[in-house]
Coordinates of N, CA, C and O in Angstrom, one line a residue:
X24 N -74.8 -32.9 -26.9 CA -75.8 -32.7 -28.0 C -76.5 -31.4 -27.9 O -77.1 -30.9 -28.9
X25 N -76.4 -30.6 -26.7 CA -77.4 -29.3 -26.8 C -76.4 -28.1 -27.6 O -76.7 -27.1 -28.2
X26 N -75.3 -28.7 -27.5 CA -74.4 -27.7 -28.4 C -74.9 -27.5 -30.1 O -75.0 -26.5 -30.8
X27 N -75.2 -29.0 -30.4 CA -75.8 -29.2 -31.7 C -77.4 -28.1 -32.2 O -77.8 -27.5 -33.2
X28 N -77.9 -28.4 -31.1 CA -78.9 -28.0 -30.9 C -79.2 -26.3 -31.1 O -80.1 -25.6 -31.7
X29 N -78.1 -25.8 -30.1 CA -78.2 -24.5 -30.2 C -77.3 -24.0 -31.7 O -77.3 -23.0 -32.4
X30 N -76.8 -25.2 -31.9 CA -76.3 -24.1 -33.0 C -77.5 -24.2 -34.3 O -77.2 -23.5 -35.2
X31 N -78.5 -24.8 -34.5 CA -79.5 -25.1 -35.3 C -80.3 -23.7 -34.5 O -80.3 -22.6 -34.9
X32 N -80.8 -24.0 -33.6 CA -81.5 -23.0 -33.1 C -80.8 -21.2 -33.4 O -81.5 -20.4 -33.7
X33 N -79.3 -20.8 -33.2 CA -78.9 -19.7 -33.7 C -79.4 -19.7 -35.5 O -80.4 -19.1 -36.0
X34 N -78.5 -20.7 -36.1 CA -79.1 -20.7 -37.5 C -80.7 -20.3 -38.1 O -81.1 -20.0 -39.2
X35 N -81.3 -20.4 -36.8 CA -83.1 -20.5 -37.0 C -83.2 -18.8 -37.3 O -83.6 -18.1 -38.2
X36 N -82.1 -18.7 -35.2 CA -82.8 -17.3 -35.6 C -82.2 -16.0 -36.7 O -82.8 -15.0 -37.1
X37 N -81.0 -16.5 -37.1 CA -81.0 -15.6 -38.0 C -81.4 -15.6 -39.0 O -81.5 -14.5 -39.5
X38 N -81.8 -16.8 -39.6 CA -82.2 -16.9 -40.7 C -83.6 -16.5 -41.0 O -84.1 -16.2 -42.1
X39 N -84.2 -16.5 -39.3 CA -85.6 -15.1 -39.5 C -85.5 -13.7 -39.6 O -86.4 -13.0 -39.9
X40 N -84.4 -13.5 -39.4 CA -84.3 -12.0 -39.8 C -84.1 -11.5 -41.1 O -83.8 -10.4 -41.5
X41 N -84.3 -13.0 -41.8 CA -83.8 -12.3 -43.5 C -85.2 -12.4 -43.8 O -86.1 -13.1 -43.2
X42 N -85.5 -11.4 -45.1 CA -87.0 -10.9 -45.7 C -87.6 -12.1 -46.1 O -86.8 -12.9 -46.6
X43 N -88.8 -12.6 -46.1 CA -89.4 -13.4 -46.5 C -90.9 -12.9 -47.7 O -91.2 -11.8 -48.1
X44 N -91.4 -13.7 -48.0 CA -92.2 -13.4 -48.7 C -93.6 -13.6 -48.2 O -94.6 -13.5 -48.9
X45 N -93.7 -13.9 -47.2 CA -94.8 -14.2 -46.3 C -94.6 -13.5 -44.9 O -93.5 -13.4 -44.4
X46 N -96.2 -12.9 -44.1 CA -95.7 -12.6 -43.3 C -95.6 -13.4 -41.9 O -96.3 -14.3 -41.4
X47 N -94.5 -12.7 -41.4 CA -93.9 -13.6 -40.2 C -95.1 -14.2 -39.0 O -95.9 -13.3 -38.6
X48 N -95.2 -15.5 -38.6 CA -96.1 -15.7 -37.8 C -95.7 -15.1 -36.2 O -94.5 -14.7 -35.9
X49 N -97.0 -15.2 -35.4 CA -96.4 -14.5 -34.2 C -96.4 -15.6 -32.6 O -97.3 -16.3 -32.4
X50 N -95.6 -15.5 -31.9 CA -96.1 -16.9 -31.2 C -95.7 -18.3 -30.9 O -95.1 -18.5 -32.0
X51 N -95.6 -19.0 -30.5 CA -95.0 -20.6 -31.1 C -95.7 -21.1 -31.7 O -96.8 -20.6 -31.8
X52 N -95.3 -22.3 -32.4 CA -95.7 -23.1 -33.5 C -97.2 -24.0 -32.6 O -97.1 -24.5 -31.4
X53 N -98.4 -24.0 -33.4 CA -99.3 -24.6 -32.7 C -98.8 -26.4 -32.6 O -98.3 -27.0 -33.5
X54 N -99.0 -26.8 -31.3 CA -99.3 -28.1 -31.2 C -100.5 -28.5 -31.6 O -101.5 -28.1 -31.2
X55 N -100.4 -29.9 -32.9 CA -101.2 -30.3 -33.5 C -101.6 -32.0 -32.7 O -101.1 -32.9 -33.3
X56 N -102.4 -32.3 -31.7 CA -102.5 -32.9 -31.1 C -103.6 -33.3 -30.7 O -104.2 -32.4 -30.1
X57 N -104.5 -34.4 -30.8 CA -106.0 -34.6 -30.3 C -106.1 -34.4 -28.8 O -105.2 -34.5 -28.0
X58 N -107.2 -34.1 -28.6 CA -107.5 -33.6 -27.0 C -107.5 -34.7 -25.8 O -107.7 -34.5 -24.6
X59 N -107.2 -35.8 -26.4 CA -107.3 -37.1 -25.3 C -106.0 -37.9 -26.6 O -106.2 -38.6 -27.6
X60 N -105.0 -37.6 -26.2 CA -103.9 -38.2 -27.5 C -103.9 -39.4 -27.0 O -104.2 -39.8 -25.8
X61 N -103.6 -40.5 -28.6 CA -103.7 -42.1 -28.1 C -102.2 -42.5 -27.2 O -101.8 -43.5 -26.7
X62 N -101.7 -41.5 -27.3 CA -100.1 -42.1 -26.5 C -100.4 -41.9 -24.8 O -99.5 -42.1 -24.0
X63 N -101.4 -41.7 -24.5 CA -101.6 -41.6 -22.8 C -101.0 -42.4 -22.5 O -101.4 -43.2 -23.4
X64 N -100.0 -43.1 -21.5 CA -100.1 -44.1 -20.8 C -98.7 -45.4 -21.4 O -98.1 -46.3 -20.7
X65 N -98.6 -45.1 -22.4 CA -97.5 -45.8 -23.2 C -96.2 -45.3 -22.4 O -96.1 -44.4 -21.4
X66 N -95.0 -46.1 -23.1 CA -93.7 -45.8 -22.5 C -93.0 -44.6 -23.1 O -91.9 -44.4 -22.8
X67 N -93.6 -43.8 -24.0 CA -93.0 -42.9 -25.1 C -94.1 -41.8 -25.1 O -94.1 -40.7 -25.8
X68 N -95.0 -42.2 -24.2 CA -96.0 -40.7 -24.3 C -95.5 -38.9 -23.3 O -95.8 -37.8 -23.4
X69 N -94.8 -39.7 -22.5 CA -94.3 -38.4 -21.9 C -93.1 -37.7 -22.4 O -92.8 -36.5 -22.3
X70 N -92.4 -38.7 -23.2 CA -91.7 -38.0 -23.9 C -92.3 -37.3 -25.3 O -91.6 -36.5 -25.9
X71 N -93.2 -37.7 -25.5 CA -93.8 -37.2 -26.6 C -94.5 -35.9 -26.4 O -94.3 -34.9 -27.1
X72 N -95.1 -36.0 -25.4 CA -95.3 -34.2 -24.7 C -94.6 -33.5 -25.1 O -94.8 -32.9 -26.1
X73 N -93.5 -33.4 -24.1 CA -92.4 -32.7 -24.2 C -91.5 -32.3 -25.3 O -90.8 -31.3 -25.4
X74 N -91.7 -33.4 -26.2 CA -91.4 -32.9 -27.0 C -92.2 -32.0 -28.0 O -91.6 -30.9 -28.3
X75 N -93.1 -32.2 -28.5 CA -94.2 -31.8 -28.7 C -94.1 -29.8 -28.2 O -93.8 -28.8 -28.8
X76 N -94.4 -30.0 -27.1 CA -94.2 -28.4 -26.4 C -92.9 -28.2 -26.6 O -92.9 -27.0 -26.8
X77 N -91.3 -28.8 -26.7 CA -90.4 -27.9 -26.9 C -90.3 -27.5 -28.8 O -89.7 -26.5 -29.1
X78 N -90.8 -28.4 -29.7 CA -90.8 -27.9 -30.9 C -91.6 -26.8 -31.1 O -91.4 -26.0 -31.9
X79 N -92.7 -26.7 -30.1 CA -93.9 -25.5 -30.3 C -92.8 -24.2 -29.7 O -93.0 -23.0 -30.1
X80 N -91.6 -24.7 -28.8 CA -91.2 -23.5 -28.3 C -90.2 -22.8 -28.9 O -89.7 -21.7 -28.5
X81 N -89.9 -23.6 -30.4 CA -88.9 -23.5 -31.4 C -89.5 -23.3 -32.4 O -88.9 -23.3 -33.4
X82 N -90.8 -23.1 -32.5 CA -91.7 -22.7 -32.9 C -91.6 -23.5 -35.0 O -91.6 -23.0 -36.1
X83 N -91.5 -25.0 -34.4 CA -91.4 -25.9 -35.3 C -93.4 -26.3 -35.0 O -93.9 -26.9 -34.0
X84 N -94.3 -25.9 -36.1 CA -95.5 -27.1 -35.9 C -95.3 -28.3 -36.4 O -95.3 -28.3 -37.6
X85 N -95.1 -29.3 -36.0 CA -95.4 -30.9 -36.0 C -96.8 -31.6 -35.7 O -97.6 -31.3 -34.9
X86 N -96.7 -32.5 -36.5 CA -98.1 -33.3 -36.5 C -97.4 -34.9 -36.1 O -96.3 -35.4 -36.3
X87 N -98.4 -35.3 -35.5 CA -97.7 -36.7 -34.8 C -98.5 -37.6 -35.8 O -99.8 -37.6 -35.9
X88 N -97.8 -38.5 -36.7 CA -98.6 -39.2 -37.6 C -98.9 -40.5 -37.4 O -99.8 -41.0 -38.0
X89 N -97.8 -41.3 -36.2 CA -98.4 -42.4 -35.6 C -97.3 -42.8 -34.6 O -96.1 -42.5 -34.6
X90 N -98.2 -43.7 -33.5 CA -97.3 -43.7 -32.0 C -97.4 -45.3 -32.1 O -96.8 -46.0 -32.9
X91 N -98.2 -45.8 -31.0 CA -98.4 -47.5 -30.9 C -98.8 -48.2 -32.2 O -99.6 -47.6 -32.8
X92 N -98.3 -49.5 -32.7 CA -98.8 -50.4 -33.8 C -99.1 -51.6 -33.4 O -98.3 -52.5 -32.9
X93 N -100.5 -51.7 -33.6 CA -100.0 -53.6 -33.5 C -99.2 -54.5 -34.5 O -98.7 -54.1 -35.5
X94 N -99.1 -55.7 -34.0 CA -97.9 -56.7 -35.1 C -98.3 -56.8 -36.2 O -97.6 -56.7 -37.2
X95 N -99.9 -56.9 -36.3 CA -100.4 -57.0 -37.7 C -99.8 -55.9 -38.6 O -99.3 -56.1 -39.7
X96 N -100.0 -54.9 -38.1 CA -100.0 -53.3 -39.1 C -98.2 -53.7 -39.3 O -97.6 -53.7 -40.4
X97 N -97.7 -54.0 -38.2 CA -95.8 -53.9 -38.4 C -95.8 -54.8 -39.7 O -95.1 -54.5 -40.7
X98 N -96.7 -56.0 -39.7 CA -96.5 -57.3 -40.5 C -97.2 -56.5 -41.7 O -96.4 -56.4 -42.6
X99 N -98.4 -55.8 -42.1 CA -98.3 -55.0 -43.6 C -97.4 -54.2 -44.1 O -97.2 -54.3 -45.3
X100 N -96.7 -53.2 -42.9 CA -96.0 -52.3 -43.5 C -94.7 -53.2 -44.1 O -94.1 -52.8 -45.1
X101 N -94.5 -54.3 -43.5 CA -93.1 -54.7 -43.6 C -93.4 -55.3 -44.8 O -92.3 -55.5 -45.3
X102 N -94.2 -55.7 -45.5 CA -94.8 -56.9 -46.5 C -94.9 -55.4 -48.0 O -94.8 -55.6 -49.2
X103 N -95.2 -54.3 -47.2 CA -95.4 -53.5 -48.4 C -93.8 -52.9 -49.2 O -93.0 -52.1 -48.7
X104 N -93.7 -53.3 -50.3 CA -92.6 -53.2 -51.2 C -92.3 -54.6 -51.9 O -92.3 -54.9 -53.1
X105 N -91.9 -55.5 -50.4 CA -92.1 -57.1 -50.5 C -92.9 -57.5 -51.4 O -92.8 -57.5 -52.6
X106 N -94.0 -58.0 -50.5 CA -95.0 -59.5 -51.4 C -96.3 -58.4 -51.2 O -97.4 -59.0 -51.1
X107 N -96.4 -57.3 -51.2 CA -97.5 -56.1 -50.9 C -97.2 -55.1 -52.0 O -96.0 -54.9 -52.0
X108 N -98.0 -54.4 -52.9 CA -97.9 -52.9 -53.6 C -97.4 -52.1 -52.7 O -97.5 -52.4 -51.5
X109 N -96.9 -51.0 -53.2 CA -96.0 -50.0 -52.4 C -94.5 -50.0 -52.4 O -93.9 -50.8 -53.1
X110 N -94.1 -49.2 -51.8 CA -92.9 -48.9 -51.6 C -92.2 -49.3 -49.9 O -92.7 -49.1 -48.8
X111 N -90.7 -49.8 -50.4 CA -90.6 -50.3 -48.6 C -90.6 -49.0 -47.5 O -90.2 -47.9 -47.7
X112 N -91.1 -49.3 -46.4 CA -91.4 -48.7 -45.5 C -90.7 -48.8 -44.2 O -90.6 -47.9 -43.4
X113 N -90.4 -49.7 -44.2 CA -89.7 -50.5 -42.9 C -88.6 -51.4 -43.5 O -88.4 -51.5 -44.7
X114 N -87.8 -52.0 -42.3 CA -87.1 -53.1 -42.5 C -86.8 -54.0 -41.7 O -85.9 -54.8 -41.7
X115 N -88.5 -53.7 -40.4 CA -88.2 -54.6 -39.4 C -89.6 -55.4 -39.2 O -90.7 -55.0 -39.6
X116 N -89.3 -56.4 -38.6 CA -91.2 -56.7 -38.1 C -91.2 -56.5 -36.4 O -92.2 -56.5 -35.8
X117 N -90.2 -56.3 -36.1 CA -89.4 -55.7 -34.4 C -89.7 -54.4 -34.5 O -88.6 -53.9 -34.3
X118 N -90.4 -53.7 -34.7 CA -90.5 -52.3 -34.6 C -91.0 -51.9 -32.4 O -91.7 -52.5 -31.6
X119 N -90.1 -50.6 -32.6 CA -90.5 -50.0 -31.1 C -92.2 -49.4 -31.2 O -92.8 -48.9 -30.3
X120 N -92.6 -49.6 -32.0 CA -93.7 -48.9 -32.1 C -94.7 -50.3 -31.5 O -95.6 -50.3 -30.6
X121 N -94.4 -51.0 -32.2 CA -95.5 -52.3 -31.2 C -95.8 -52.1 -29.9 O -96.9 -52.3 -29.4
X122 N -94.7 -51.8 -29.3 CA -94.0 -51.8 -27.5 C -94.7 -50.1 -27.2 O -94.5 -49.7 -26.1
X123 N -95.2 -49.3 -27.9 CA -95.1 -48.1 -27.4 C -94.1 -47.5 -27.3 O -94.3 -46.6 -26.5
X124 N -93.3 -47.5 -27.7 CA -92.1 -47.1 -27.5 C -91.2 -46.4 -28.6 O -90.0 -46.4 -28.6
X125 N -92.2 -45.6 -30.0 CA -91.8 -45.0 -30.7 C -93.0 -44.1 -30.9 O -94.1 -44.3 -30.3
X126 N -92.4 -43.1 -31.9 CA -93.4 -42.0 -32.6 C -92.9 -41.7 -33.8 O -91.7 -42.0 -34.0
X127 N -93.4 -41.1 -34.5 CA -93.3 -40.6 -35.7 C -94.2 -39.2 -36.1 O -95.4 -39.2 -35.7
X128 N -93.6 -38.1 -36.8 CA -94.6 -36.6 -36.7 C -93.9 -36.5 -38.3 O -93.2 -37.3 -39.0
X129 N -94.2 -35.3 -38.4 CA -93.9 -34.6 -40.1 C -94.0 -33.4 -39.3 O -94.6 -33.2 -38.2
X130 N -93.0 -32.6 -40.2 CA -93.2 -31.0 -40.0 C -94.3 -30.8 -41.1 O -94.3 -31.3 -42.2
X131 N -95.5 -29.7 -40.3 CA -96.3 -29.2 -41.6 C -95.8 -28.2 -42.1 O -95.4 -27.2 -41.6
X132 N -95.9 -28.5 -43.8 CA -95.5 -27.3 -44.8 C -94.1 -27.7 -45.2 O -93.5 -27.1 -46.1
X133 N -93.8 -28.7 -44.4 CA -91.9 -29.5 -45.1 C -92.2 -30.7 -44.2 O -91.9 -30.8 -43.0
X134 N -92.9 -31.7 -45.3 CA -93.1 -33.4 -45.0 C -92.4 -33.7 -45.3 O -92.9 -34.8 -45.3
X135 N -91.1 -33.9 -45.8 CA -89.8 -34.4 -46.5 C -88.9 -33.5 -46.2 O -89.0 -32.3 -46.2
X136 N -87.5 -34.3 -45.9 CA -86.3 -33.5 -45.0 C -85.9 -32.5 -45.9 O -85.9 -31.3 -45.6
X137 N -85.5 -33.1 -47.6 CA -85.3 -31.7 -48.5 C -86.2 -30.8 -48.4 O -85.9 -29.8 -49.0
X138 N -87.3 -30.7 -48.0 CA -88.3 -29.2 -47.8 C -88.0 -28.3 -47.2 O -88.3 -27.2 -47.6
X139 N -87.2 -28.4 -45.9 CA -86.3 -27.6 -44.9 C -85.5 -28.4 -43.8 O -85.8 -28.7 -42.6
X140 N -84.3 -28.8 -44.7 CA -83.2 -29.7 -43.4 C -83.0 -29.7 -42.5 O -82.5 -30.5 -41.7
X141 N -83.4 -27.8 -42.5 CA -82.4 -27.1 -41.0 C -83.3 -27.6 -40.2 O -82.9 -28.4 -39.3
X142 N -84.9 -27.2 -40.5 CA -86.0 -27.5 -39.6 C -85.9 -29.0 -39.2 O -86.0 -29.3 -38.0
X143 N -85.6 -30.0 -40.0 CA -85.7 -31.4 -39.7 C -84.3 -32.0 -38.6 O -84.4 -33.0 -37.9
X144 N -83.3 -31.3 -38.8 CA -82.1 -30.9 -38.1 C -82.5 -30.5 -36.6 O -82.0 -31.2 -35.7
X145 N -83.3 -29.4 -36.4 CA -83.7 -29.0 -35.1 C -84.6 -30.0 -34.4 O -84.8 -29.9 -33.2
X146 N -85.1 -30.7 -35.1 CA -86.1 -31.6 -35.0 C -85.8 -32.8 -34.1 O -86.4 -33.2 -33.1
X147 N -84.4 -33.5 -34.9 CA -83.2 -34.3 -34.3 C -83.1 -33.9 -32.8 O -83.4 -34.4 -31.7
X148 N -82.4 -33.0 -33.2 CA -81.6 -32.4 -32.0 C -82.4 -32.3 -31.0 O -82.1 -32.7 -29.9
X149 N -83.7 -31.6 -31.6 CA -84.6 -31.4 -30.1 C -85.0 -33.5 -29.2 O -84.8 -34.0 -28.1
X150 N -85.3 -33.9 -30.4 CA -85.4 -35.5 -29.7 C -84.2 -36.0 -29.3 O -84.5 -37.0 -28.5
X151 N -82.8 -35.8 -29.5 CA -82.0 -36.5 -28.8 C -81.3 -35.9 -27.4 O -80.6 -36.5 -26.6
X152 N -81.8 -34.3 -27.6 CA -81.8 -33.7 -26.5 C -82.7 -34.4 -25.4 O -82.4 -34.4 -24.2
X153 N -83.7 -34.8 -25.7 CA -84.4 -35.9 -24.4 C -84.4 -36.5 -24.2 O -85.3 -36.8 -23.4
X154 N -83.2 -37.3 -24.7 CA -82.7 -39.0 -23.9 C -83.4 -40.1 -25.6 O -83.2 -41.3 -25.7
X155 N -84.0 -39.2 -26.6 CA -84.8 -40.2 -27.8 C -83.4 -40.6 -28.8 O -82.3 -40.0 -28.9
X156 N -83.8 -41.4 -29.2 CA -82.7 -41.8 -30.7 C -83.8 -42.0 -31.9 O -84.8 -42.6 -32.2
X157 N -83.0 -41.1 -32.3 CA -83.4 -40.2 -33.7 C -83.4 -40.6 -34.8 O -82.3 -40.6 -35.4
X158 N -84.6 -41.1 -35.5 CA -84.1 -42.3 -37.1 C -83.9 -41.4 -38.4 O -84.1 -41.9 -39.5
X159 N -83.4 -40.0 -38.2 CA -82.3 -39.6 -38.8 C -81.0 -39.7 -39.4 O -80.6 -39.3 -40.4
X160 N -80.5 -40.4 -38.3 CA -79.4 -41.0 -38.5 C -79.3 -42.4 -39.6 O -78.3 -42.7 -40.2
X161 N -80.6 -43.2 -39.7 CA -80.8 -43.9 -40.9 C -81.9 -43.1 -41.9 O -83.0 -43.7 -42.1
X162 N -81.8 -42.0 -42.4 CA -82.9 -41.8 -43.1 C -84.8 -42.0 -43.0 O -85.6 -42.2 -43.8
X163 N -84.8 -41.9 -41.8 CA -86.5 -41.9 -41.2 C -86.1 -40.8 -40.4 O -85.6 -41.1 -39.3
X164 N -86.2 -39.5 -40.9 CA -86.2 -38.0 -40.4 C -87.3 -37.9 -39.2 O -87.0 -37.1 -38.3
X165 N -88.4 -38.6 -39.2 CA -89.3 -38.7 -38.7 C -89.8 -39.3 -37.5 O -90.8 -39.2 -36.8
X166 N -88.5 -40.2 -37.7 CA -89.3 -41.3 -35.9 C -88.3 -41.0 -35.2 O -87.2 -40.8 -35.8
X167 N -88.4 -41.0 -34.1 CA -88.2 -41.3 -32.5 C -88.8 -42.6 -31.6 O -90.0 -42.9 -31.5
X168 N -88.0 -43.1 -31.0 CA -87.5 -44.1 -30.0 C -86.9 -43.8 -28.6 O -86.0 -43.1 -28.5
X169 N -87.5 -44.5 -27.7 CA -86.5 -44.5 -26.8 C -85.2 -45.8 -26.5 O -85.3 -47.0 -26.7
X170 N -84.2 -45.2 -26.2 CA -83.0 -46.4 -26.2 C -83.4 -47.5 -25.7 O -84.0 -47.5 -24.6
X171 N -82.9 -48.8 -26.4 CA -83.1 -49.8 -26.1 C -82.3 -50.6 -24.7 O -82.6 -51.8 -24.5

């Protein structure tokens, strides 16, 4: 998998060398993180670090938009589309997120994979490069897991 990885990461960098219309930032991508994160202590928080600091080092900023759920929240999300307003969200009431054991971030400035693929691509790679499985692979660009 780091093969995948680097080749997203060459793609990155040349694709910064073409002119842009804004100017280039300097630095890695800030980690968007609260100062006491609620993932302390869970089964998915150390990987969440790390990951976290290697997208900053790919200089991807990510925002973590939710880590632990209780059943209740799994039991709305899963009801919304269902017998709830909204659109479906889930397709499980088993989510790893109950267990600690998932996360979910957005890239800021491309919340949606068509905004920049490649970016959401590196994104993958960077999470499966750490032992995570990537809900990319079903269309949730966004979450990470650890293997079951």
């Amino acid at each position: 998998m780091k093969w995948k990885r680097w080749i997203v990461s060459l793609f990155n960098f040349f694709s910064r060398l073409l002119p842009r219309s804004e100017a280039p930032s300097e630095g890695p991508a800030p980690v968007l993180k609260p100062s006491s994160p609620s993932w302390e202590g869970l089964p998915i928080g150390e990987h969440l670090d790390v990951f976290l600091e290697e997208c900053a080092a790919e200089g991807l900023a990510v925002r973590v938009t939710e880590v632990a759920r209780s059943a209740a929240r799994q039991d709305a999300l899963y009801a919304q589309g269902r017998t709830a307003p909204g659109r479906i969200v889930t397709w499980t009431r088993e989510s790893a997120h109950i267990g600690g054991r998932a996360f979910d971030v957005t890239l800021v400035g491309a919340h949606e994979y068509d905004d920049d693929p490649e970016a959401w691509q590196l994104l993958g790679a960077i999470g499966e490069d750490l032992g995570l499985e990537w809900g990319g692979h079903f269309q949730d660009y966004g979450h990470f897991e650890l293997p079951s």
